DNA sequence: CTGAAAGCGCTAACAA
DNA sequence: TTGTTAGCGCTTTCAG
């Protein structure tokens, strides 16, 4: 089914294609009667100009590429919602790619996005979360960013000056740990995350600092990174429960691991928060509805998405933008943490 | 930053652009030495052909449009993951739109997708879930589908013969209710959903039928539709708890309402499933990790996404496809439902 | 094996 | 106010 083109409209209206183009884009005055006739025809055939043809000429697509590591982790849809809201304002749509942390897939998508000539991309997860990113992966992204406006969300590439938007995870961690300390906890554990990823090492460092600032000692055997899944939270809580001495509270790198930890503790007969306090990170929508409701740290995922788009738009307009835009996390106090039993 | 074109390559290689095109697409034999030179240049400049130019010519974009109602409901990311997996196989990418159930937004996105000349779309939620869809909304979609291959997921438009892929929600509901009946429940309530939406009316009807088949009477005051949110689940459970006579089990239209219902009951001092059984629908990832773990019905969201793409691809290849492809739901027995107390 | 040329659908000078 | 024309970057005959 061939779609109708500007030629079809022009022919039937007995004008040139330029005139049709003019009424479509309202780019120059057109006589009322011809305009009316053309508009009627556009209506009649439900004509939509071909974005590829236009894009080819104007060298833009109206498409923003978004690369996320894991759509099934509710944090990302939340960011996406923010991205979409903001993108829509300016008539941008977005091309989505789920990389499941596979670097090859990231490369592939990067390549596709270049072919498609997206107007800009927002990159999350994968290589930009690595403490030590392989040189060729880093270079690939740098080269990409040389050609297409790029913003990295919650990550970065050391030694490069790619534009970044990030929540201050260090401050967020401090908030959580301080809360636990104020509640009276003295033995606090750390669960989840992967040590080779910056999002974890940042939290690890902030955790140690907050403990020290609070006059507390960190017990190395209670430092239990693993991964970001619910199961890893469970696993490490089991681990903890098997010890003769346990912390009275744990900080988890995200809400998933916190949920896992609570699950494992509950199954083992503990009551959260009476027998142990747990705080999470991210404030996913379910945190509010879990039993018990999760005390956690909000990264303002939605805001993060909006901000990323706005920075990206500024770049697309060739405006000057800050290398790093930081969002302040907030502590969300709910039910999963309270003062320890005497 | 102008990107390099096929002309740049041709010039430097001292050949015509046709030859370059040939090596890119491997569409005709090219002398080894020239091919080598060209490939080297492509490498050197990191040349990527402009997809718009190619698309304009071949009249295809390699893009699949996906319209979803609510990204923050975990059911949809799950479907998307399936969509993506399958789309990738054939080199397709996807444009995503979140409509938050806003019909105007649906229209807008439909229009954008036509402009962008996507190769096909997958439509979920919104108008195709309405029991009575306004004529102009229906017509808009029908016209769209006339021009661009379209598959509707878990919905439809009565009176039209648009291609559909859907989980058998009726069978799924029966599975859940039968399970409850086998467990020994005789008083069963129904929570959540909106009566003007087919996904709800289908479940409502199947619920009534299953009750009847099981020799049970449905109590109208226990039929409590509302919406699909966690809060609506809470609200209706409160409602139920305030009655002098209550059911011993409730069927919820989705896992969100089930979670809400459990939450409200727990807060009111009941213990689930000891004091009341609850079954959900969808089997979102968290169903497995909630406390208690949710007994629910899986719609095979991931499979739904894959199937939709495969049907769509068949349509794009002008193959004949079935009007309706059905997926069988499965009962997932976990902890939130058990036999009632004597 | 390779080049010339037409054309995909549209916009934007430049004339008229 | 309108038409003519030259591309945007690429693929694909059709001739060599």
XYZ file of C-alpha atoms (C1' of nucleotides) in Angstrom:
716
model
C 0.000 0.000 0.000
C 2.003 2.979 -1.223
C 1.499 5.971 0.957
C 0.475 9.234 -0.583
C 3.199 11.782 -1.153
C 3.421 15.471 -1.498
C 3.299 14.956 -5.261
C -0.091 13.305 -5.116
C -1.460 16.182 -3.129
C 0.129 18.767 -5.398
C -1.229 17.130 -8.499
C -4.776 16.904 -7.265
C -4.668 20.441 -5.948
C -3.151 21.631 -9.197
C -0.275 23.404 -7.544
C 3.416 22.723 -7.223
C 4.892 20.626 -4.462
C 6.500 23.715 -2.968
C 3.136 25.161 -2.239
C 2.051 22.019 -0.532
C 5.243 22.021 1.458
C 4.498 25.574 2.451
C 1.140 24.812 3.888
C 2.442 21.769 5.687
C 5.204 23.677 7.380
C 3.568 27.051 7.379
C 6.790 28.440 6.116
C 5.525 31.137 3.755
C 2.205 32.803 2.981
C -0.191 30.904 0.783
C -3.433 32.175 -0.669
C -6.395 31.299 1.484
C -8.266 29.396 -1.144
C -5.341 27.236 -2.248
C -4.381 26.598 1.333
C -7.909 25.476 2.055
C -7.938 23.154 -0.906
C -4.619 21.625 0.053
C -5.609 21.183 3.647
C -8.734 19.449 2.573
C -6.783 17.038 0.441
C -4.319 16.356 3.247
C -7.280 15.573 5.410
C -8.923 13.439 2.781
C -5.908 11.254 2.129
C -4.705 11.448 5.675
C -1.375 12.531 4.343
C 1.642 12.435 6.612
C 4.944 13.742 5.323
C 7.683 11.165 5.215
C 9.984 11.817 8.126
C 12.882 10.093 6.422
C 12.810 12.413 3.467
C 12.561 15.413 5.677
C 15.208 14.100 8.011
C 17.585 13.419 5.197
C 17.347 17.013 4.188
C 17.387 18.641 7.586
C 19.804 16.168 8.992
C 17.779 15.335 12.060
C 15.404 12.605 13.074
C 13.534 13.750 16.134
C 14.633 10.545 17.779
C 16.525 10.166 21.018
C 18.276 6.877 21.603
C 18.102 5.433 25.084
C 20.312 2.607 26.237
C 19.348 0.891 29.476
C 20.821 -2.192 31.080
C 17.700 -3.806 32.461
C 14.154 -2.885 31.772
C 12.821 -5.339 34.303
C 14.477 -3.472 37.140
C 11.781 -0.939 38.028
C 14.292 1.811 38.519
C 14.773 2.150 34.778
C 11.166 2.379 33.677
C 10.894 5.157 36.201
C 13.768 6.993 34.562
C 12.259 6.297 31.172
C 8.971 7.818 32.206
C 10.861 11.003 33.002
C 12.731 10.838 29.736
C 9.583 10.384 27.776
C 7.721 13.151 29.473
C 10.443 15.611 28.683
C 11.145 14.333 25.205
C 7.515 14.662 24.246
C 7.561 18.357 25.046
C 9.786 18.935 22.072
C 8.277 16.328 19.820
C 11.015 13.792 20.281
C 10.406 10.090 20.332
C 12.766 7.490 21.627
C 14.450 4.393 20.435
C 14.960 1.961 23.244
C 17.638 -0.664 23.759
C 17.959 -3.106 26.550
C 21.523 -4.312 26.865
C 21.274 -6.678 29.824
C 24.782 -5.603 30.689
C 26.197 -7.160 27.537
C 28.960 -4.965 26.141
C 28.682 -6.444 22.688
C 25.049 -5.528 22.622
C 25.886 -2.028 23.718
C 28.280 -1.744 20.805
C 25.743 -3.094 18.428
C 23.122 -0.632 19.566
C 25.538 2.243 19.448
C 26.184 1.325 15.880
C 22.504 1.089 15.033
C 21.871 4.453 16.599
C 24.511 6.003 14.442
C 23.061 4.482 11.326
C 19.667 5.769 12.288
C 21.171 9.164 12.933
C 19.432 9.685 16.233
C 19.629 13.276 17.438
C 21.257 12.257 20.689
C 21.537 9.412 23.149
C 21.156 8.760 26.813
C 23.391 5.993 28.037
C 22.842 4.067 31.250
C 24.469 1.044 32.773
C 27.028 -1.328 31.350
C 30.460 0.007 30.612
C 29.917 3.407 32.185
C 29.481 1.743 35.543
C 32.754 -0.081 35.391
C 35.590 0.890 37.657
C 37.976 -0.122 34.949
C 36.487 0.054 31.516
C 38.415 -1.579 28.715
C 40.067 0.968 26.526
C 38.367 0.013 23.288
C 34.925 0.127 24.866
C 35.659 3.543 26.278
C 37.077 4.772 23.004
C 34.081 3.551 21.114
C 31.785 5.599 23.268
C 34.009 8.649 23.167
C 34.091 8.544 19.399
C 30.360 8.156 19.319
C 29.931 11.162 21.563
C 32.148 13.125 19.232
C 29.584 12.778 16.529
C 26.292 12.526 18.375
C 25.330 14.380 21.562
C 25.555 11.926 24.416
C 24.738 12.046 28.086
C 25.718 9.420 30.580
C 23.334 8.807 33.445
C 24.616 7.586 36.790
C 27.981 6.660 35.440
C 31.053 7.950 33.679
C 34.245 7.095 31.910
C 37.329 8.119 33.764
C 39.836 10.105 31.793
C 37.178 11.389 29.450
C 34.990 14.414 29.772
C 31.702 13.081 28.537
C 28.663 14.904 29.822
C 27.083 13.296 32.856
C 23.914 13.482 34.910
C 23.970 11.583 38.152
C 22.412 11.179 41.535
C 24.878 11.734 44.325
C 25.050 8.145 45.476
C 27.722 8.950 47.968
C 25.528 11.474 49.748
C 22.609 9.070 49.514
C 24.557 6.334 51.196
C 25.645 8.675 53.944
C 22.038 9.644 54.540
C 21.044 6.019 55.002
C 23.913 5.095 57.265
C 23.508 8.196 59.393
C 19.869 7.351 59.812
C 20.787 3.922 61.076
C 23.351 5.364 63.423
C 20.933 7.912 64.811
C 18.523 5.085 65.434
C 21.165 3.646 67.728
C 22.691 0.908 65.632
C 26.338 0.204 66.151
C 26.798 -2.954 64.139
C 25.849 -2.354 60.533
C 26.357 -4.632 57.549
C 26.549 -3.960 53.825
C 24.777 -6.150 51.297
C 24.853 -6.411 47.511
C 26.448 -4.772 44.521
C 29.454 -5.738 42.470
C 32.794 -4.391 43.538
C 34.015 -3.763 40.032
C 31.198 -1.344 39.417
C 31.402 2.280 40.421
C 27.880 2.416 41.727
C 29.008 -0.125 44.297
C 32.459 1.206 45.058
C 31.025 4.670 45.607
C 28.578 3.275 48.104
C 31.221 1.161 49.734
C 33.457 4.135 50.245
C 30.646 6.355 51.470
C 29.545 3.618 53.823
C 32.986 3.352 55.402
C 33.273 7.067 55.740
C 29.858 7.455 57.335
C 30.651 4.701 59.800
C 33.896 6.340 60.705
C 32.280 9.744 61.034
C 29.758 8.156 63.341
C 32.536 6.697 65.442
C 31.712 3.134 64.430
C 33.962 0.352 63.253
C 33.192 -1.546 60.093
C 33.356 -5.290 60.473
C 34.858 -6.718 57.318
C 32.988 -9.994 57.579
C 29.747 -8.045 57.380
C 30.684 -6.394 54.107
C 28.909 -8.602 51.591
C 28.808 -7.460 47.994
C 27.388 -9.896 45.478
C 25.115 -8.566 42.746
C 22.000 -6.465 42.331
C 19.333 -9.138 42.292
C 16.765 -10.089 44.869
C 18.436 -13.456 45.118
C 21.769 -11.950 45.977
C 20.094 -10.116 48.832
C 18.682 -13.369 50.079
C 21.963 -15.156 49.719
C 23.944 -12.637 51.689
C 21.362 -12.388 54.421
C 21.563 -16.155 54.847
C 25.252 -15.731 55.023
C 24.892 -13.159 57.763
C 22.390 -15.200 59.720
C 24.788 -18.104 59.828
C 27.360 -16.050 61.715
C 27.648 -16.216 65.476
C 27.679 -12.445 65.710
C 25.398 -10.424 63.515
C 24.796 -6.768 62.809
C 21.566 -5.214 64.024
C 21.112 -3.396 60.752
C 22.107 -3.695 57.106
C 22.466 -1.239 54.296
C 21.569 -2.709 50.910
C 22.779 -1.302 47.605
C 19.306 -1.257 46.116
C 15.705 -2.088 46.915
C 15.911 -5.441 45.206
C 18.655 -6.688 47.458
C 16.851 -5.172 50.426
C 13.725 -7.098 49.535
C 15.783 -10.264 49.207
C 17.434 -9.660 52.542
C 14.138 -9.088 54.282
C 12.682 -12.135 52.620
C 15.498 -14.355 53.810
C 15.404 -12.947 57.324
C 11.663 -13.365 57.537
C 11.848 -16.933 56.345
C 14.445 -17.598 58.989
C 11.949 -16.479 61.592
C 13.226 -12.991 62.226
C 10.889 -10.081 62.271
C 11.889 -6.976 60.341
C 12.478 -4.358 61.680
C 12.157 -5.680 65.237
C 15.023 -8.124 64.985
C 16.987 -6.355 62.326
C 16.778 -3.104 60.405
C 17.158 -2.987 56.638
C 17.481 0.029 54.391
C 17.409 -0.045 50.617
C 18.260 2.312 47.796
C 16.314 3.627 44.779
C 12.809 3.849 46.171
C 11.203 1.756 43.477
C 7.409 2.011 43.401
C 7.047 -1.225 45.292
C 9.200 -0.083 48.162
C 6.175 1.734 49.400
C 4.034 -1.360 49.291
C 6.320 -4.101 50.435
C 5.670 -5.619 53.826
C 7.268 -4.062 55.776
C 7.440 -0.829 53.799
C 11.015 -0.122 52.858
C 13.043 2.659 54.368
C 15.175 3.649 51.447
C 16.955 6.413 49.542
C 15.304 7.990 46.536
C 17.497 8.804 43.573
C 14.619 10.697 42.034
C 14.647 8.412 39.035
C 11.996 10.349 37.221
C 13.812 13.618 37.736
C 17.015 11.977 36.591
C 15.369 11.090 33.295
C 13.974 14.561 32.799
C 17.245 16.208 33.614
C 19.131 13.965 31.237
C 16.829 14.926 28.399
C 17.096 18.598 29.168
C 20.843 18.475 29.218
C 20.746 16.530 25.976
C 18.484 19.069 24.358
C 20.828 21.843 25.366
C 23.656 19.941 23.728
C 21.636 19.433 20.586
C 21.139 23.183 20.480
C 24.869 23.580 20.829
C 24.489 25.330 24.117
C 27.171 25.006 26.695
C 26.388 22.483 29.413
C 27.948 21.469 32.679
C 30.144 18.402 32.639
C 28.240 17.001 35.553
C 24.761 17.690 36.783
C 24.096 16.243 40.194
C 20.798 15.349 41.789
C 20.452 15.162 45.530
C 19.015 11.902 46.855
C 16.495 11.893 49.651
C 16.084 9.613 52.598
C 12.646 8.043 52.679
C 11.841 6.833 56.158
C 9.281 4.045 56.327
C 9.072 0.857 58.298
C 12.014 -1.413 57.663
C 14.418 0.336 60.006
C 13.986 1.238 63.671
C 15.967 1.372 66.862
C 17.631 -1.881 67.870
C 16.376 -3.960 70.753
C 18.235 -3.437 73.983
C 30.107 17.619 12.931
C 29.177 16.376 9.486
C 29.303 12.636 9.236
C 31.217 11.021 6.427
C 29.207 9.843 3.460
C 29.603 7.322 0.760
C 30.967 10.102 -1.428
C 33.851 10.783 0.904
C 34.792 7.158 0.848
C 34.436 6.892 -2.911
C 36.558 9.935 -3.497
C 39.400 8.823 -1.322
C 39.293 5.322 -2.760
C 39.137 6.743 -6.261
C 36.143 4.719 -7.267
C 32.498 5.552 -7.862
C 29.929 5.546 -5.117
C 28.301 2.517 -6.713
C 31.332 0.466 -5.977
C 31.378 1.572 -2.391
C 27.720 0.725 -2.109
C 28.515 -2.718 -3.487
C 31.055 -3.521 -0.886
C 28.840 -2.203 1.898
C 25.934 -4.345 0.885
C 27.887 -7.126 -0.754
C 25.494 -6.888 -3.607
C 27.800 -7.579 -6.537
C 31.374 -8.802 -7.021
C 34.119 -6.263 -6.491
C 37.786 -6.754 -7.180
C 39.670 -7.896 -4.121
C 42.088 -5.013 -4.047
C 39.469 -2.300 -4.421
C 37.255 -3.970 -1.882
C 40.150 -4.064 0.539
C 40.914 -0.407 0.045
C 37.313 0.566 0.542
C 36.937 -1.545 3.624
C 39.990 0.019 5.079
C 38.593 3.484 4.533
C 35.262 2.529 6.036
C 37.159 1.322 9.033
C 39.320 4.388 9.188
C 36.492 6.864 9.132
C 34.154 4.624 11.006
C 31.663 5.130 8.268
C 28.049 4.155 8.871
C 25.602 4.447 6.017
C 22.760 6.824 6.666
C 19.700 4.768 7.447
C 17.377 7.546 6.385
C 18.768 7.693 2.900
C 18.615 3.967 2.557
C 15.189 3.807 4.092
C 13.869 6.451 1.789
C 14.907 4.343 -1.135
C 13.904 0.954 0.133
C 10.851 2.228 1.845
C 11.562 0.631 5.202
C 13.053 1.738 8.458
C 13.898 -1.321 10.473
C 11.887 0.185 13.288
C 8.970 -1.345 15.104
C 6.709 1.000 17.014
C 5.482 -0.163 20.387
C 2.671 1.526 22.223
C 2.235 0.632 25.887
C -0.092 2.150 28.452
C 2.126 2.080 31.503
C 5.791 1.362 31.677
C 5.825 1.425 35.432
C 3.561 -1.585 35.622
C 6.107 -4.421 35.544
C 3.954 -6.498 33.267
C 4.832 -4.307 30.313
C 8.601 -4.241 30.641
C 8.346 -7.998 30.700
C 6.469 -7.976 27.405
C 8.955 -5.482 26.025
C 11.845 -7.716 26.894
C 10.235 -10.390 24.757
C 9.591 -7.924 21.980
C 13.130 -6.742 21.999
C 14.651 -10.166 22.032
C 12.705 -11.177 18.998
C 13.071 -7.886 17.176
C 16.831 -7.995 17.546
C 16.995 -11.297 15.714
C 16.008 -9.549 12.547
C 17.841 -6.331 13.174
C 14.821 -4.337 14.177
C 14.879 -1.652 16.785
C 11.894 -0.199 18.520
C 10.343 3.138 19.151
C 8.578 3.239 22.442
C 5.578 5.234 23.541
C 3.995 5.355 26.907
C 0.419 6.525 26.661
C -0.679 6.381 30.279
C -4.094 5.486 28.993
C -4.529 8.857 27.334
C -6.333 8.445 24.040
C -5.094 11.740 22.687
C -1.566 10.610 23.312
C -2.256 7.377 21.536
C -3.444 9.328 18.535
C -0.447 11.542 18.631
C 1.925 8.623 18.734
C 0.093 6.829 15.999
C 0.594 9.877 13.897
C 4.276 10.130 14.725
C 4.778 6.502 13.874
C 3.264 7.042 10.504
C 5.484 9.986 9.814
C 8.480 7.971 10.809
C 7.302 5.173 8.572
C 7.860 2.441 11.117
C 7.725 -1.012 9.578
C 4.969 -2.119 11.911
C 3.489 -1.497 15.324
C 2.490 -3.396 18.396
C -0.359 -1.790 20.247
C -1.215 -2.457 23.863
C -3.639 -0.923 26.300
C -5.844 2.095 25.927
C -8.612 2.009 23.395
C -8.200 -1.639 22.501
C -9.148 -2.579 26.024
C -12.378 -0.665 25.957
C -15.666 -2.480 25.952
C -17.089 0.325 23.903
C -14.511 2.189 21.931
C -15.573 5.460 20.378
C -16.018 5.146 16.690
C -13.457 7.718 15.653
C -10.764 6.180 17.831
C -11.495 2.788 16.374
C -11.522 4.122 12.845
C -8.237 5.863 13.354
C -6.571 2.642 14.321
C -8.210 0.682 11.531
C -7.005 3.186 8.992
C -3.558 3.048 10.440
C -3.545 -0.720 10.228
C -4.552 -0.436 6.601
C -1.283 1.223 5.850
C 1.119 -0.191 8.417
C 1.157 -3.752 9.756
C -0.357 -3.695 13.214
C -0.842 -6.243 15.934
C -2.948 -5.714 18.998
C -1.795 -7.373 22.180
C -4.307 -8.429 24.825
C -7.095 -6.416 23.345
C -9.166 -5.874 20.255
C -11.625 -3.696 18.476
C -15.020 -5.239 18.016
C -16.403 -5.154 14.535
C -12.946 -4.982 13.008
C -10.635 -7.776 12.054
C -7.339 -6.402 13.191
C -4.706 -9.000 13.962
C -4.492 -9.923 17.624
C -2.232 -11.784 19.998
C -3.637 -12.409 23.440
C -3.397 -14.469 26.559
C -6.591 -16.354 27.276
C -7.594 -14.327 30.307
C -10.835 -16.179 30.606
C -9.084 -19.520 30.973
C -6.603 -17.932 33.342
C -9.345 -16.657 35.579
C -11.006 -20.061 35.599
C -7.723 -21.648 36.632
C -7.420 -19.328 39.599
C -10.989 -19.690 40.771
C -10.941 -23.437 40.391
C -7.816 -23.547 42.475
C -9.551 -21.639 45.222
C -12.563 -23.887 45.035
C -10.436 -27.016 45.193
C -8.796 -25.584 48.250
C -12.218 -25.616 49.832
C -13.258 -22.003 49.621
C -16.924 -21.321 49.168
C -17.074 -17.577 49.655
C -14.866 -15.856 47.106
C -14.596 -12.172 46.326
C -13.422 -10.299 43.267
C -11.188 -7.242 43.536
C -9.993 -4.637 41.073
C -10.236 -3.756 37.413
C -12.458 -1.318 35.590
C -15.751 -2.589 34.326
C -15.631 -0.677 31.083
C -12.474 -2.488 30.071
C -12.540 -5.852 28.378
C -9.679 -7.233 30.413
C -11.931 -6.791 33.408
C -15.240 -7.839 31.906
C -13.652 -11.005 30.563
C -12.411 -11.860 34.016
C -15.696 -10.939 35.593
C -17.573 -13.228 33.274
C -15.097 -16.074 33.664
C -15.240 -15.627 37.412
C -18.996 -15.971 37.482
C -18.907 -18.977 35.251
C -16.227 -20.731 37.262
C -18.185 -20.107 40.452
C -21.302 -21.507 38.922
C -19.464 -24.515 37.538
C -18.120 -25.124 40.992
C -21.608 -24.976 42.429
C -20.952 -21.729 44.267
C -23.002 -18.584 44.480
C -21.446 -15.238 43.771
C -22.202 -12.604 46.356
C -22.695 -9.313 44.587
C -21.485 -7.251 47.508
C -18.135 -9.025 47.228
C -17.669 -8.073 43.603
C -15.443 -5.027 43.894
C -13.970 -3.601 40.712
C -12.099 -0.330 41.034
C -8.871 0.081 39.066
C -5.552 -1.659 38.516
C -3.406 0.047 41.109
C -2.027 -1.193 44.379
C -4.107 1.411 46.118
C -7.302 0.159 44.601
C -6.486 -3.277 45.982
C -6.034 -1.764 49.415
C -9.178 0.236 49.169
C -11.385 -2.679 48.225
C -9.888 -4.938 50.853
C -10.700 -2.331 53.464
C -14.141 -2.275 52.060
C -14.420 -6.034 52.413
C -13.033 -6.040 55.931
C -15.661 -3.593 57.026
C -18.443 -6.015 56.132
C -20.026 -8.229 58.748
C -19.656 -11.251 56.493
C -16.524 -11.697 54.450
C -15.258 -14.119 51.861
C -12.456 -16.490 52.809
C -10.667 -15.830 49.539
C -10.397 -13.152 46.890
C -9.433 -13.191 43.265
C -7.622 -10.016 42.179
C -7.426 -8.832 38.591
C -3.678 -8.368 38.726
C -0.717 -8.708 41.040
C -0.745 -5.054 41.942
C -4.246 -5.185 43.345
C -3.382 -8.471 45.032
C -0.429 -6.838 46.732
C -2.632 -3.964 47.816
C -5.236 -6.326 49.158
C -2.691 -8.302 51.125
C -1.182 -5.122 52.439
C -4.502 -3.827 53.703
C -5.430 -7.141 55.262
C -2.073 -7.460 56.963
C -2.293 -3.964 58.350
C -5.716 -4.805 59.693
C -4.165 -7.637 61.634
C -5.113 -10.543 59.414
C -2.566 -13.075 58.387
C -2.424 -14.066 54.726
C -3.085 -16.844 53.783
C -4.198 -18.141 57.176
C -7.078 -15.749 57.577
C -7.773 -15.124 53.939
C -6.492 -16.404 50.614
C -5.542 -14.054 47.809
C -4.678 -14.855 44.239
C -3.315 -12.409 41.704
C -2.848 -12.282 37.972
C 0.182 -11.622 35.712
C 3.000 -13.136 37.738
C 5.151 -10.032 37.757
C 8.728 -10.669 38.860
C 8.013 -9.475 42.355
C 5.162 -11.887 42.856
C 7.781 -14.458 43.593
C 9.402 -12.318 46.234
C 6.540 -10.670 47.986
C 5.773 -11.762 51.518
C 3.827 -13.982 51.300
C 4.760 -15.144 47.818
C 1.849 -14.604 45.496
C -0.208 -17.416 44.065
C -1.051 -16.027 40.665
C -1.693 -16.684 36.997
C 1.069 -16.172 34.489
C 0.149 -14.616 31.178
C 3.602 -15.424 29.883
C 4.307 -11.790 29.267
C 7.647 -12.444 27.695
C 6.214 -15.004 25.327
C 3.412 -12.617 24.493
C 5.952 -10.052 23.352
C 7.879 -12.545 21.268
C 4.763 -13.894 19.659
C 3.540 -10.425 18.813
C 6.782 -9.635 17.034
C 6.748 -12.877 15.120
C 3.230 -12.322 13.942
C 4.179 -8.793 12.991
C 7.179 -9.971 11.030
C 5.010 -12.409 9.150
C 2.693 -9.547 8.266
C 5.586 -7.421 7.122
C 6.556 -10.262 4.816
C 3.021 -10.289 3.527
C 2.471 -13.782 4.796
C -0.956 -14.834 5.868
C -1.460 -14.753 9.624
C -4.163 -15.901 11.974
C -6.602 -13.251 13.155
C -6.022 -14.299 16.715
C -3.103 -16.070 18.310
C -3.850 -17.229 21.824
C -1.449 -18.015 24.619
C -2.451 -20.298 27.450
C -1.979 -18.845 30.933
C -0.605 -20.983 33.731
C -1.521 -21.164 37.363
C 1.452 -20.471 39.593
C 0.850 -21.884 43.042
C 2.816 -20.229 45.813
C 1.907 -19.091 49.284
C -0.887 -16.568 49.287
C -3.706 -19.068 48.971
C -4.442 -22.145 51.059
C -7.387 -24.029 52.496
C -9.696 -21.960 54.699
C -9.776 -22.398 58.435
C -12.577 -24.607 59.690
C 34.148 -5.748 -12.462
C 32.867 -0.671 -12.618
C 30.670 3.948 -13.608
C 26.748 7.067 -14.876
C 22.401 8.332 -13.883
C 17.805 8.134 -12.137
C 15.102 8.636 -8.255
C 13.218 7.741 -3.080
C 10.026 12.318 -0.747
C 10.944 16.357 0.881
C 12.818 21.506 1.865
C 14.827 25.796 0.632
C 16.850 29.079 -2.101
C 16.012 31.622 -6.273
C 13.139 33.464 -9.717
C 9.094 35.034 -11.460
C 1.831 34.299 -3.867
C 3.765 30.560 -6.629
C 6.844 27.448 -9.495
C 11.535 25.606 -10.702
C 15.436 23.496 -9.294
C 19.067 21.619 -6.701
C 20.204 18.604 -3.561
C 20.049 15.374 1.305
C 22.824 10.065 0.981
C 21.922 6.147 -0.726
C 20.536 1.839 -4.037
C 19.825 0.056 -8.405
C 19.268 -0.525 -13.185
C 21.695 -0.123 -17.458
C 25.721 0.255 -20.075
C 30.178 -0.454 -20.696
